[in-house]
Amino acid sequence: MIRFVYKQLAYAVVLILSGVIALGVAVAVKGGFRMYAWELLATFFACQVLMGFVSTSRLKKLGDIPTFEAAVPIADPATALSAPVRARARRSLGGSYGAMFALSIVVVTVLALFEPIAALLNCTLAVDPLMRAERAARWERRQGVLLWQGHVEQDQRPADTGQAPVFTSPRRAGRAGAVGAPSGSP
């Protein structure tokens, strides 16, 4: 199980790092950009912002909010979330995002050697997951829960919203800014 917010942030980091590395290689080998590339970059960035707004909306099958609302509480959060945070993150993100990072660096670098703007276009792909992470964090704070994605063995499953199932767990009390955290002195 991995928090929805962390999964989106990891995806954005993979996209940005692969784009920056490819850009460095392409500029070192090929040189700068042509003037038309900036207009293409601005258009692509605007499209990514639009996609980010769609993915953080209430649209069924497209937006995240119906998925969050369909999330069910984890039956036994102590057992399901008992593995150390780093071990869960390594298991959830290490294999899939590590392979995606390696493949992305190779593909984007090859494309950037032909046209360096490809590396910056890859970086703009991070806009959507960053917007989704922000929306999920805000939703978690308002609802007083944490959103999790992954496999949980329990009877109750979230309703099918067209996306990966999302589960919730209550926020832990005692953390700064957490719901139910004590305020003031003892």
Short mmCIF file of N, CA and C in Angstrom, two decimals:
data_model
loop_
_atom_site.label_atom_id
_atom_site.label_comp_id
_atom_site.label_asym_id
_atom_site.label_seq_id
_atom_site.Cartn_x
_atom_site.Cartn_y
_atom_site.Cartn_z
N MET A 1 0.86 -1.18 0.00
CA MET A 1 0.00 0.00 0.00
C MET A 1 0.89 1.23 0.00
N ILE A 2 0.52 2.18 -0.79
CA ILE A 2 1.24 3.44 -0.86
C ILE A 2 0.21 4.56 -0.88
N ARG A 3 0.54 5.66 -0.23
CA ARG A 3 -0.38 6.79 -0.24
C ARG A 3 -0.53 7.32 -1.66
N PHE A 4 -1.73 7.69 -2.01
CA PHE A 4 -2.05 8.21 -3.33
C PHE A 4 -1.18 9.43 -3.64
N VAL A 5 -1.00 10.29 -2.67
CA VAL A 5 -0.21 11.51 -2.87
C VAL A 5 1.24 11.15 -3.21
N TYR A 6 1.82 10.21 -2.47
CA TYR A 6 3.21 9.82 -2.72
C TYR A 6 3.38 9.17 -4.09
N LYS A 7 2.40 8.41 -4.50
CA LYS A 7 2.46 7.76 -5.81
C LYS A 7 2.47 8.81 -6.92
N GLN A 8 1.63 9.81 -6.81
CA GLN A 8 1.59 10.87 -7.82
C GLN A 8 2.88 11.69 -7.81
N LEU A 9 3.40 11.98 -6.63
CA LEU A 9 4.65 12.73 -6.55
C LEU A 9 5.82 11.94 -7.13
N ALA A 10 5.84 10.64 -6.90
CA ALA A 10 6.91 9.80 -7.46
C ALA A 10 6.84 9.80 -8.99
N TYR A 11 5.64 9.74 -9.52
CA TYR A 11 5.47 9.78 -10.97
C TYR A 11 5.97 11.11 -11.53
N ALA A 12 5.66 12.20 -10.87
CA ALA A 12 6.13 13.52 -11.32
C ALA A 12 7.65 13.62 -11.26
N VAL A 13 8.24 13.09 -10.20
CA VAL A 13 9.70 13.13 -10.07
C VAL A 13 10.36 12.33 -11.19
N VAL A 14 9.82 11.17 -11.52
CA VAL A 14 10.37 10.37 -12.62
C VAL A 14 10.35 11.17 -13.92
N LEU A 15 9.24 11.82 -14.21
CA LEU A 15 9.12 12.58 -15.44
C LEU A 15 10.07 13.76 -15.48
N ILE A 16 10.16 14.49 -14.39
CA ILE A 16 11.03 15.67 -14.35
C ILE A 16 12.50 15.26 -14.43
N LEU A 17 12.90 14.27 -13.65
CA LEU A 17 14.31 13.85 -13.68
C LEU A 17 14.72 13.31 -15.04
N SER A 18 13.89 12.49 -15.64
CA SER A 18 14.26 11.97 -16.95
C SER A 18 14.34 13.08 -17.98
N GLY A 19 13.45 14.06 -17.90
CA GLY A 19 13.50 15.19 -18.82
C GLY A 19 14.72 16.06 -18.62
N VAL A 20 15.08 16.32 -17.37
CA VAL A 20 16.24 17.16 -17.08
C VAL A 20 17.53 16.47 -17.51
N ILE A 21 17.65 15.19 -17.24
CA ILE A 21 18.84 14.44 -17.65
C ILE A 21 18.95 14.42 -19.18
N ALA A 22 17.84 14.15 -19.85
CA ALA A 22 17.85 14.13 -21.31
C ALA A 22 18.17 15.50 -21.88
N LEU A 23 17.65 16.55 -21.25
CA LEU A 23 17.93 17.91 -21.71
C LEU A 23 19.42 18.22 -21.58
N GLY A 24 20.01 17.83 -20.45
CA GLY A 24 21.45 18.06 -20.27
C GLY A 24 22.27 17.36 -21.33
N VAL A 25 21.94 16.12 -21.63
CA VAL A 25 22.67 15.38 -22.66
C VAL A 25 22.45 16.01 -24.03
N ALA A 26 21.22 16.36 -24.36
CA ALA A 26 20.91 16.92 -25.67
C ALA A 26 21.56 18.27 -25.89
N VAL A 27 21.55 19.14 -24.90
CA VAL A 27 22.16 20.45 -25.04
C VAL A 27 23.68 20.32 -25.13
N ALA A 28 24.25 19.39 -24.38
CA ALA A 28 25.70 19.18 -24.45
C ALA A 28 26.11 18.65 -25.83
N VAL A 29 25.29 17.82 -26.43
CA VAL A 29 25.64 17.22 -27.72
C VAL A 29 25.23 18.11 -28.88
N LYS A 30 24.00 18.62 -28.83
CA LYS A 30 23.42 19.28 -30.01
C LYS A 30 23.43 20.81 -29.94
N GLY A 31 23.21 21.38 -28.78
CA GLY A 31 23.14 22.83 -28.67
C GLY A 31 21.77 23.28 -28.22
N GLY A 32 21.38 24.52 -28.60
CA GLY A 32 20.14 25.14 -28.12
C GLY A 32 18.89 24.73 -28.87
N PHE A 33 17.85 25.57 -28.74
CA PHE A 33 16.54 25.30 -29.31
C PHE A 33 16.28 26.23 -30.48
N ARG A 34 15.36 25.80 -31.31
CA ARG A 34 14.87 26.68 -32.37
C ARG A 34 13.74 27.53 -31.81
N MET A 35 13.45 28.64 -32.44
CA MET A 35 12.45 29.57 -31.91
C MET A 35 11.05 28.96 -31.86
N TYR A 36 10.65 28.18 -32.85
CA TYR A 36 9.30 27.64 -32.86
C TYR A 36 9.05 26.69 -31.68
N ALA A 37 10.11 26.17 -31.11
CA ALA A 37 9.97 25.20 -30.04
C ALA A 37 9.30 25.80 -28.80
N TRP A 38 9.50 27.07 -28.55
CA TRP A 38 8.92 27.70 -27.37
C TRP A 38 7.41 27.80 -27.48
N GLU A 39 6.91 28.05 -28.69
CA GLU A 39 5.46 28.08 -28.88
C GLU A 39 4.86 26.68 -28.69
N LEU A 40 5.54 25.67 -29.18
CA LEU A 40 5.10 24.30 -28.99
C LEU A 40 5.09 23.93 -27.51
N LEU A 41 6.12 24.33 -26.80
CA LEU A 41 6.21 24.04 -25.37
C LEU A 41 5.07 24.71 -24.60
N ALA A 42 4.78 25.97 -24.92
CA ALA A 42 3.69 26.68 -24.24
C ALA A 42 2.34 26.03 -24.52
N THR A 43 2.12 25.60 -25.73
CA THR A 43 0.88 24.92 -26.09
C THR A 43 0.75 23.59 -25.36
N PHE A 44 1.83 22.83 -25.34
CA PHE A 44 1.82 21.53 -24.66
C PHE A 44 1.60 21.71 -23.16
N PHE A 45 2.22 22.72 -22.56
CA PHE A 45 2.04 23.00 -21.14
C PHE A 45 0.59 23.36 -20.84
N ALA A 46 -0.02 24.19 -21.69
CA ALA A 46 -1.43 24.55 -21.50
C ALA A 46 -2.33 23.32 -21.59
N CYS A 47 -2.02 22.42 -22.50
CA CYS A 47 -2.80 21.17 -22.62
C CYS A 47 -2.65 20.32 -21.36
N GLN A 48 -1.47 20.28 -20.79
CA GLN A 48 -1.25 19.50 -19.57
C GLN A 48 -2.00 20.10 -18.38
N VAL A 49 -2.04 21.42 -18.31
CA VAL A 49 -2.81 22.07 -17.25
C VAL A 49 -4.30 21.75 -17.40
N LEU A 50 -4.79 21.77 -18.63
CA LEU A 50 -6.19 21.41 -18.88
C LEU A 50 -6.45 19.96 -18.47
N MET A 51 -5.55 19.06 -18.83
CA MET A 51 -5.69 17.66 -18.43
C MET A 51 -5.66 17.52 -16.91
N GLY A 52 -4.84 18.34 -16.24
CA GLY A 52 -4.79 18.32 -14.78
C GLY A 52 -6.11 18.74 -14.17
N PHE A 53 -6.75 19.75 -14.74
CA PHE A 53 -8.05 20.18 -14.24
C PHE A 53 -9.11 19.09 -14.45
N VAL A 54 -9.05 18.41 -15.57
CA VAL A 54 -10.00 17.33 -15.84
C VAL A 54 -9.79 16.18 -14.86
N SER A 55 -8.53 15.81 -14.63
CA SER A 55 -8.26 14.66 -13.76
C SER A 55 -8.53 14.97 -12.29
N THR A 56 -8.61 16.22 -11.91
CA THR A 56 -8.92 16.55 -10.52
C THR A 56 -10.38 16.99 -10.35
N SER A 57 -11.19 16.73 -11.36
CA SER A 57 -12.59 17.16 -11.33
C SER A 57 -13.49 16.05 -10.78
N ARG A 58 -14.78 16.30 -10.87
CA ARG A 58 -15.78 15.33 -10.43
C ARG A 58 -16.33 14.50 -11.59
N LEU A 59 -15.72 14.59 -12.75
CA LEU A 59 -16.20 13.83 -13.90
C LEU A 59 -16.01 12.34 -13.68
N LYS A 60 -17.07 11.58 -13.90
CA LYS A 60 -16.98 10.12 -13.73
C LYS A 60 -16.02 9.55 -14.77
N LYS A 61 -15.25 8.54 -14.36
CA LYS A 61 -14.27 7.84 -15.19
C LYS A 61 -13.06 8.71 -15.56
N LEU A 62 -13.11 10.00 -15.34
CA LEU A 62 -11.98 10.86 -15.67
C LEU A 62 -11.39 11.55 -14.45
N GLY A 63 -12.25 11.98 -13.52
CA GLY A 63 -11.80 12.74 -12.37
C GLY A 63 -11.48 11.87 -11.17
N ASP A 64 -10.68 12.43 -10.27
CA ASP A 64 -10.28 11.71 -9.07
C ASP A 64 -11.30 11.79 -7.94
N ILE A 65 -12.09 12.83 -7.89
CA ILE A 65 -13.00 13.02 -6.76
C ILE A 65 -14.00 11.87 -6.63
N PRO A 66 -14.62 11.36 -7.72
CA PRO A 66 -15.49 10.19 -7.54
C PRO A 66 -14.74 8.97 -7.00
N THR A 67 -13.48 8.82 -7.38
CA THR A 67 -12.66 7.72 -6.86
C THR A 67 -12.43 7.89 -5.37
N PHE A 68 -12.13 9.12 -4.93
CA PHE A 68 -11.92 9.38 -3.51
C PHE A 68 -13.20 9.14 -2.72
N GLU A 69 -14.33 9.57 -3.27
CA GLU A 69 -15.60 9.41 -2.57
C GLU A 69 -16.02 7.94 -2.52
N ALA A 70 -15.60 7.14 -3.50
CA ALA A 70 -15.94 5.72 -3.51
C ALA A 70 -14.99 4.90 -2.64
N ALA A 71 -13.95 5.50 -2.13
CA ALA A 71 -12.97 4.77 -1.31
C ALA A 71 -13.63 4.25 -0.04
N VAL A 72 -13.21 3.06 0.37
CA VAL A 72 -13.74 2.46 1.60
C VAL A 72 -12.63 2.41 2.64
N PRO A 73 -13.00 2.47 3.90
CA PRO A 73 -11.98 2.39 4.94
C PRO A 73 -11.30 1.02 4.96
N ILE A 74 -10.04 1.01 5.27
CA ILE A 74 -9.31 -0.24 5.44
C ILE A 74 -9.84 -0.90 6.70
N ALA A 75 -10.21 -2.17 6.61
CA ALA A 75 -10.82 -2.88 7.74
C ALA A 75 -9.90 -2.91 8.95
N ASP A 76 -8.64 -3.22 8.76
CA ASP A 76 -7.68 -3.28 9.86
C ASP A 76 -6.43 -2.51 9.46
N PRO A 77 -6.44 -1.18 9.66
CA PRO A 77 -5.30 -0.37 9.22
C PRO A 77 -4.00 -0.74 9.91
N ALA A 78 -4.06 -1.19 11.15
CA ALA A 78 -2.83 -1.55 11.87
C ALA A 78 -2.11 -2.70 11.17
N THR A 79 -2.85 -3.67 10.68
CA THR A 79 -2.23 -4.81 10.00
C THR A 79 -1.86 -4.46 8.57
N ALA A 80 -2.75 -3.81 7.84
CA ALA A 80 -2.50 -3.49 6.44
C ALA A 80 -1.36 -2.51 6.27
N LEU A 81 -1.19 -1.62 7.22
CA LEU A 81 -0.16 -0.59 7.11
C LEU A 81 0.97 -0.82 8.10
N SER A 82 1.16 -2.06 8.54
CA SER A 82 2.15 -2.33 9.58
C SER A 82 3.58 -2.35 9.07
N ALA A 83 3.81 -2.62 7.80
CA ALA A 83 5.18 -2.63 7.27
C ALA A 83 5.77 -1.23 7.39
N PRO A 84 7.06 -1.13 7.62
CA PRO A 84 7.69 0.18 7.71
C PRO A 84 7.44 0.98 6.43
N VAL A 85 7.39 2.29 6.58
CA VAL A 85 7.05 3.18 5.46
C VAL A 85 8.04 2.99 4.31
N ARG A 86 9.32 2.93 4.60
CA ARG A 86 10.31 2.78 3.53
C ARG A 86 10.17 1.45 2.81
N ALA A 87 9.87 0.39 3.55
CA ALA A 87 9.70 -0.92 2.92
C ALA A 87 8.49 -0.92 2.00
N ARG A 88 7.39 -0.30 2.44
CA ARG A 88 6.19 -0.22 1.60
C ARG A 88 6.47 0.60 0.35
N ALA A 89 7.14 1.73 0.53
CA ALA A 89 7.44 2.59 -0.61
C ALA A 89 8.38 1.90 -1.58
N ARG A 90 9.38 1.21 -1.08
CA ARG A 90 10.32 0.50 -1.94
C ARG A 90 9.60 -0.60 -2.72
N ARG A 91 8.73 -1.32 -2.04
CA ARG A 91 8.01 -2.40 -2.68
C ARG A 91 7.01 -1.85 -3.72
N SER A 92 6.32 -0.78 -3.37
CA SER A 92 5.30 -0.23 -4.27
C SER A 92 5.89 0.56 -5.42
N LEU A 93 6.93 1.32 -5.15
CA LEU A 93 7.45 2.23 -6.16
C LEU A 93 8.73 1.75 -6.82
N GLY A 94 9.53 0.99 -6.10
CA GLY A 94 10.85 0.62 -6.60
C GLY A 94 10.85 -0.06 -7.94
N GLY A 95 10.09 -1.11 -8.07
CA GLY A 95 10.11 -1.87 -9.31
C GLY A 95 9.47 -1.14 -10.48
N SER A 96 8.24 -0.72 -10.30
CA SER A 96 7.52 -0.12 -11.43
C SER A 96 8.09 1.24 -11.82
N TYR A 97 8.33 2.10 -10.85
CA TYR A 97 8.83 3.43 -11.19
C TYR A 97 10.31 3.41 -11.53
N GLY A 98 11.07 2.48 -10.99
CA GLY A 98 12.48 2.34 -11.37
C GLY A 98 12.61 1.93 -12.83
N ALA A 99 11.81 0.96 -13.25
CA ALA A 99 11.82 0.53 -14.65
C ALA A 99 11.33 1.65 -15.56
N MET A 100 10.28 2.36 -15.13
CA MET A 100 9.77 3.46 -15.94
C MET A 100 10.81 4.56 -16.06
N PHE A 101 11.55 4.83 -14.98
CA PHE A 101 12.59 5.86 -15.01
C PHE A 101 13.69 5.48 -15.98
N ALA A 102 14.16 4.24 -15.92
CA ALA A 102 15.23 3.80 -16.82
C ALA A 102 14.78 3.86 -18.28
N LEU A 103 13.59 3.38 -18.56
CA LEU A 103 13.08 3.41 -19.93
C LEU A 103 12.86 4.84 -20.40
N SER A 104 12.33 5.67 -19.52
CA SER A 104 12.06 7.06 -19.87
C SER A 104 13.34 7.82 -20.18
N ILE A 105 14.39 7.58 -19.41
CA ILE A 105 15.65 8.27 -19.68
C ILE A 105 16.17 7.91 -21.07
N VAL A 106 16.13 6.64 -21.40
CA VAL A 106 16.64 6.20 -22.71
C VAL A 106 15.80 6.80 -23.84
N VAL A 107 14.49 6.65 -23.77
CA VAL A 107 13.62 7.11 -24.85
C VAL A 107 13.68 8.63 -25.00
N VAL A 108 13.58 9.36 -23.90
CA VAL A 108 13.57 10.81 -23.98
C VAL A 108 14.93 11.34 -24.42
N THR A 109 16.01 10.71 -24.00
CA THR A 109 17.34 11.16 -24.43
C THR A 109 17.51 10.95 -25.93
N VAL A 110 17.07 9.83 -26.44
CA VAL A 110 17.18 9.58 -27.88
C VAL A 110 16.34 10.61 -28.65
N LEU A 111 15.12 10.86 -28.20
CA LEU A 111 14.28 11.86 -28.85
C LEU A 111 14.89 13.26 -28.75
N ALA A 112 15.47 13.57 -27.59
CA ALA A 112 16.06 14.89 -27.39
C ALA A 112 17.31 15.10 -28.23
N LEU A 113 17.99 14.03 -28.59
CA LEU A 113 19.16 14.18 -29.47
C LEU A 113 18.73 14.63 -30.87
N PHE A 114 17.52 14.26 -31.28
CA PHE A 114 17.00 14.73 -32.56
C PHE A 114 16.40 16.12 -32.42
N GLU A 115 15.67 16.33 -31.34
CA GLU A 115 15.04 17.63 -31.08
C GLU A 115 15.05 17.88 -29.58
N PRO A 116 15.89 18.81 -29.08
CA PRO A 116 16.03 19.02 -27.64
C PRO A 116 14.74 19.40 -26.90
N ILE A 117 13.78 19.95 -27.62
CA ILE A 117 12.53 20.35 -26.95
C ILE A 117 11.78 19.13 -26.41
N ALA A 118 12.07 17.94 -26.90
CA ALA A 118 11.40 16.72 -26.41
C ALA A 118 11.64 16.53 -24.92
N ALA A 119 12.81 16.92 -24.44
CA ALA A 119 13.11 16.78 -23.01
C ALA A 119 12.24 17.72 -22.18
N LEU A 120 12.04 18.94 -22.65
CA LEU A 120 11.17 19.87 -21.91
C LEU A 120 9.71 19.45 -22.00
N LEU A 121 9.31 18.91 -23.13
CA LEU A 121 7.94 18.40 -23.25
C LEU A 121 7.71 17.27 -22.25
N ASN A 122 8.72 16.44 -22.05
CA ASN A 122 8.60 15.36 -21.06
C ASN A 122 8.44 15.94 -19.66
N CYS A 123 9.14 17.03 -19.36
CA CYS A 123 9.01 17.66 -18.04
C CYS A 123 7.60 18.22 -17.82
N THR A 124 6.97 18.72 -18.88
CA THR A 124 5.62 19.28 -18.70
C THR A 124 4.59 18.19 -18.41
N LEU A 125 4.92 16.94 -18.72
CA LEU A 125 4.00 15.85 -18.39
C LEU A 125 3.81 15.70 -16.88
N ALA A 126 4.70 16.29 -16.08
CA ALA A 126 4.60 16.20 -14.63
C ALA A 126 3.52 17.10 -14.05
N VAL A 127 2.97 17.98 -14.85
CA VAL A 127 1.94 18.91 -14.35
C VAL A 127 0.72 18.15 -13.83
N ASP A 128 0.23 17.18 -14.61
CA ASP A 128 -0.96 16.43 -14.21
C ASP A 128 -0.78 15.69 -12.89
N PRO A 129 0.28 14.88 -12.70
CA PRO A 129 0.42 14.21 -11.41
C PRO A 129 0.63 15.17 -10.24
N LEU A 130 1.27 16.30 -10.49
CA LEU A 130 1.44 17.29 -9.41
C LEU A 130 0.09 17.89 -9.01
N MET A 131 -0.75 18.17 -9.99
CA MET A 131 -2.08 18.69 -9.68
C MET A 131 -2.92 17.64 -8.96
N ARG A 132 -2.80 16.38 -9.36
CA ARG A 132 -3.55 15.31 -8.70
C ARG A 132 -3.08 15.13 -7.26
N ALA A 133 -1.77 15.22 -7.02
CA ALA A 133 -1.24 15.09 -5.66
C ALA A 133 -1.75 16.22 -4.78
N GLU A 134 -1.77 17.43 -5.31
CA GLU A 134 -2.25 18.57 -4.54
C GLU A 134 -3.73 18.41 -4.21
N ARG A 135 -4.53 17.98 -5.18
CA ARG A 135 -5.96 17.80 -4.96
C ARG A 135 -6.23 16.71 -3.93
N ALA A 136 -5.45 15.61 -4.01
CA ALA A 136 -5.62 14.51 -3.06
C ALA A 136 -5.23 14.95 -1.65
N ALA A 137 -4.15 15.70 -1.52
CA ALA A 137 -3.73 16.17 -0.20
C ALA A 137 -4.77 17.10 0.41
N ARG A 138 -5.35 17.96 -0.41
CA ARG A 138 -6.40 18.86 0.08
C ARG A 138 -7.64 18.07 0.47
N TRP A 139 -8.01 17.07 -0.32
CA TRP A 139 -9.18 16.24 0.00
C TRP A 139 -8.94 15.47 1.29
N GLU A 140 -7.74 14.91 1.46
CA GLU A 140 -7.41 14.19 2.69
C GLU A 140 -7.55 15.10 3.91
N ARG A 141 -7.03 16.30 3.81
CA ARG A 141 -7.08 17.23 4.93
C ARG A 141 -8.52 17.59 5.28
N ARG A 142 -9.36 17.81 4.28
CA ARG A 142 -10.75 18.18 4.54
C ARG A 142 -11.56 17.02 5.12
N GLN A 143 -11.27 15.80 4.68
CA GLN A 143 -12.03 14.64 5.13
C GLN A 143 -11.47 14.01 6.40
N GLY A 144 -10.22 14.32 6.74
CA GLY A 144 -9.62 13.75 7.94
C GLY A 144 -9.17 12.31 7.77
N VAL A 145 -8.85 11.93 6.53
CA VAL A 145 -8.40 10.56 6.24
C VAL A 145 -7.16 10.62 5.35
N LEU A 146 -6.53 9.46 5.18
CA LEU A 146 -5.43 9.31 4.23
C LEU A 146 -5.89 8.38 3.12
N LEU A 147 -5.52 8.67 1.89
CA LEU A 147 -5.90 7.85 0.75
C LEU A 147 -4.75 6.91 0.40
N TRP A 148 -5.08 5.64 0.21
CA TRP A 148 -4.08 4.61 -0.08
C TRP A 148 -4.46 3.88 -1.34
N GLN A 149 -3.46 3.48 -2.12
CA GLN A 149 -3.68 2.63 -3.28
C GLN A 149 -2.84 1.39 -3.13
N GLY A 150 -3.37 0.28 -3.57
CA GLY A 150 -2.65 -0.98 -3.47
C GLY A 150 -3.60 -2.11 -3.18
N HIS A 151 -3.03 -3.25 -2.85
CA HIS A 151 -3.82 -4.45 -2.60
C HIS A 151 -4.09 -4.60 -1.11
N VAL A 152 -5.36 -4.72 -0.76
CA VAL A 152 -5.77 -4.96 0.62
C VAL A 152 -6.73 -6.14 0.61
N GLU A 153 -6.47 -7.09 1.48
CA GLU A 153 -7.36 -8.25 1.57
C GLU A 153 -8.44 -7.96 2.60
N GLN A 154 -9.62 -7.65 2.08
CA GLN A 154 -10.78 -7.42 2.94
C GLN A 154 -12.03 -7.65 2.12
N ASP A 155 -13.15 -7.77 2.81
CA ASP A 155 -14.41 -8.10 2.14
C ASP A 155 -14.95 -6.94 1.32
N GLN A 156 -14.91 -5.74 1.87
CA GLN A 156 -15.51 -4.60 1.21
C GLN A 156 -14.52 -3.98 0.23
N ARG A 157 -14.95 -3.80 -1.00
CA ARG A 157 -14.13 -3.20 -2.05
C ARG A 157 -14.74 -1.87 -2.47
N PRO A 158 -13.90 -0.92 -2.92
CA PRO A 158 -14.45 0.34 -3.43
C PRO A 158 -15.27 0.10 -4.69
N ALA A 159 -16.22 0.98 -4.93
CA ALA A 159 -17.03 0.90 -6.14
C ALA A 159 -16.14 1.11 -7.35
N ASP A 160 -16.49 0.49 -8.47
CA ASP A 160 -15.69 0.62 -9.68
C ASP A 160 -15.90 2.01 -10.28
N THR A 161 -14.83 2.80 -10.30
CA THR A 161 -14.90 4.14 -10.87
C THR A 161 -14.08 4.25 -12.14
N GLY A 162 -13.53 3.14 -12.61
CA GLY A 162 -12.72 3.18 -13.81
C GLY A 162 -11.24 3.40 -13.53
N GLN A 163 -10.87 3.62 -12.28
CA GLN A 163 -9.48 3.83 -11.90
C GLN A 163 -9.09 2.79 -10.86
N ALA A 164 -7.81 2.80 -10.49
CA ALA A 164 -7.33 1.86 -9.48
C ALA A 164 -8.08 2.11 -8.17
N PRO A 165 -8.40 1.05 -7.41
CA PRO A 165 -9.15 1.25 -6.17
C PRO A 165 -8.35 2.04 -5.14
N VAL A 166 -9.07 2.84 -4.38
CA VAL A 166 -8.47 3.68 -3.35
C VAL A 166 -9.12 3.32 -2.02
N PHE A 167 -8.32 3.21 -0.99
CA PHE A 167 -8.78 2.90 0.35
C PHE A 167 -8.44 4.08 1.26
N THR A 168 -9.12 4.16 2.40
CA THR A 168 -8.84 5.24 3.35
C THR A 168 -8.45 4.67 4.70
N SER A 169 -7.73 5.48 5.44
CA SER A 169 -7.45 5.18 6.83
C SER A 169 -7.52 6.51 7.57
N PRO A 170 -7.86 6.48 8.85
CA PRO A 170 -7.93 7.74 9.58
C PRO A 170 -6.53 8.34 9.74
N ARG A 171 -6.48 9.66 9.82
CA ARG A 171 -5.21 10.32 10.11
C ARG A 171 -4.81 10.00 11.53
N ARG A 172 -3.52 9.85 11.74
CA ARG A 172 -3.03 9.60 13.09
C ARG A 172 -3.07 10.89 13.89
N ALA A 173 -3.55 10.80 15.11
CA ALA A 173 -3.57 11.97 15.99
C ALA A 173 -2.16 12.20 16.53
N GLY A 174 -1.86 13.43 16.85
CA GLY A 174 -0.57 13.73 17.46
C GLY A 174 0.44 14.31 16.50
N ARG A 175 0.19 14.23 15.19
CA ARG A 175 1.10 14.84 14.23
C ARG A 175 0.68 16.27 14.01
N ALA A 176 1.65 17.12 13.74
CA ALA A 176 1.35 18.54 13.52
C ALA A 176 0.45 18.67 12.30
N GLY A 177 -0.63 19.38 12.44
CA GLY A 177 -1.55 19.60 11.36
C GLY A 177 -2.52 18.46 11.11
N ALA A 178 -2.39 17.37 11.83
CA ALA A 178 -3.29 16.24 11.61
C ALA A 178 -4.63 16.50 12.28
N VAL A 179 -5.66 15.90 11.71
CA VAL A 179 -6.99 16.03 12.29
C VAL A 179 -6.99 15.36 13.64
N GLY A 180 -7.50 16.00 14.62
CA GLY A 180 -7.56 15.43 15.96
C GLY A 180 -6.29 15.65 16.75
N ALA A 181 -5.32 16.37 16.21
CA ALA A 181 -4.09 16.63 16.94
C ALA A 181 -4.39 17.59 18.09
N PRO A 182 -3.79 17.35 19.25
CA PRO A 182 -4.06 18.25 20.37
C PRO A 182 -3.50 19.63 20.09
N SER A 183 -4.26 20.63 20.46
CA SER A 183 -3.78 22.00 20.28
C SER A 183 -3.69 22.64 21.66
N GLY A 184 -2.62 23.36 21.87
CA GLY A 184 -2.42 24.01 23.16
C GLY A 184 -1.52 23.19 24.06
N SER A 185 -1.32 23.68 25.27
CA SER A 185 -0.43 22.99 26.21
C SER A 185 -1.21 22.00 27.06
N PRO A 186 -0.54 20.99 27.68
CA PRO A 186 -1.24 19.96 28.44
C PRO A 186 -1.88 20.46 29.69
#
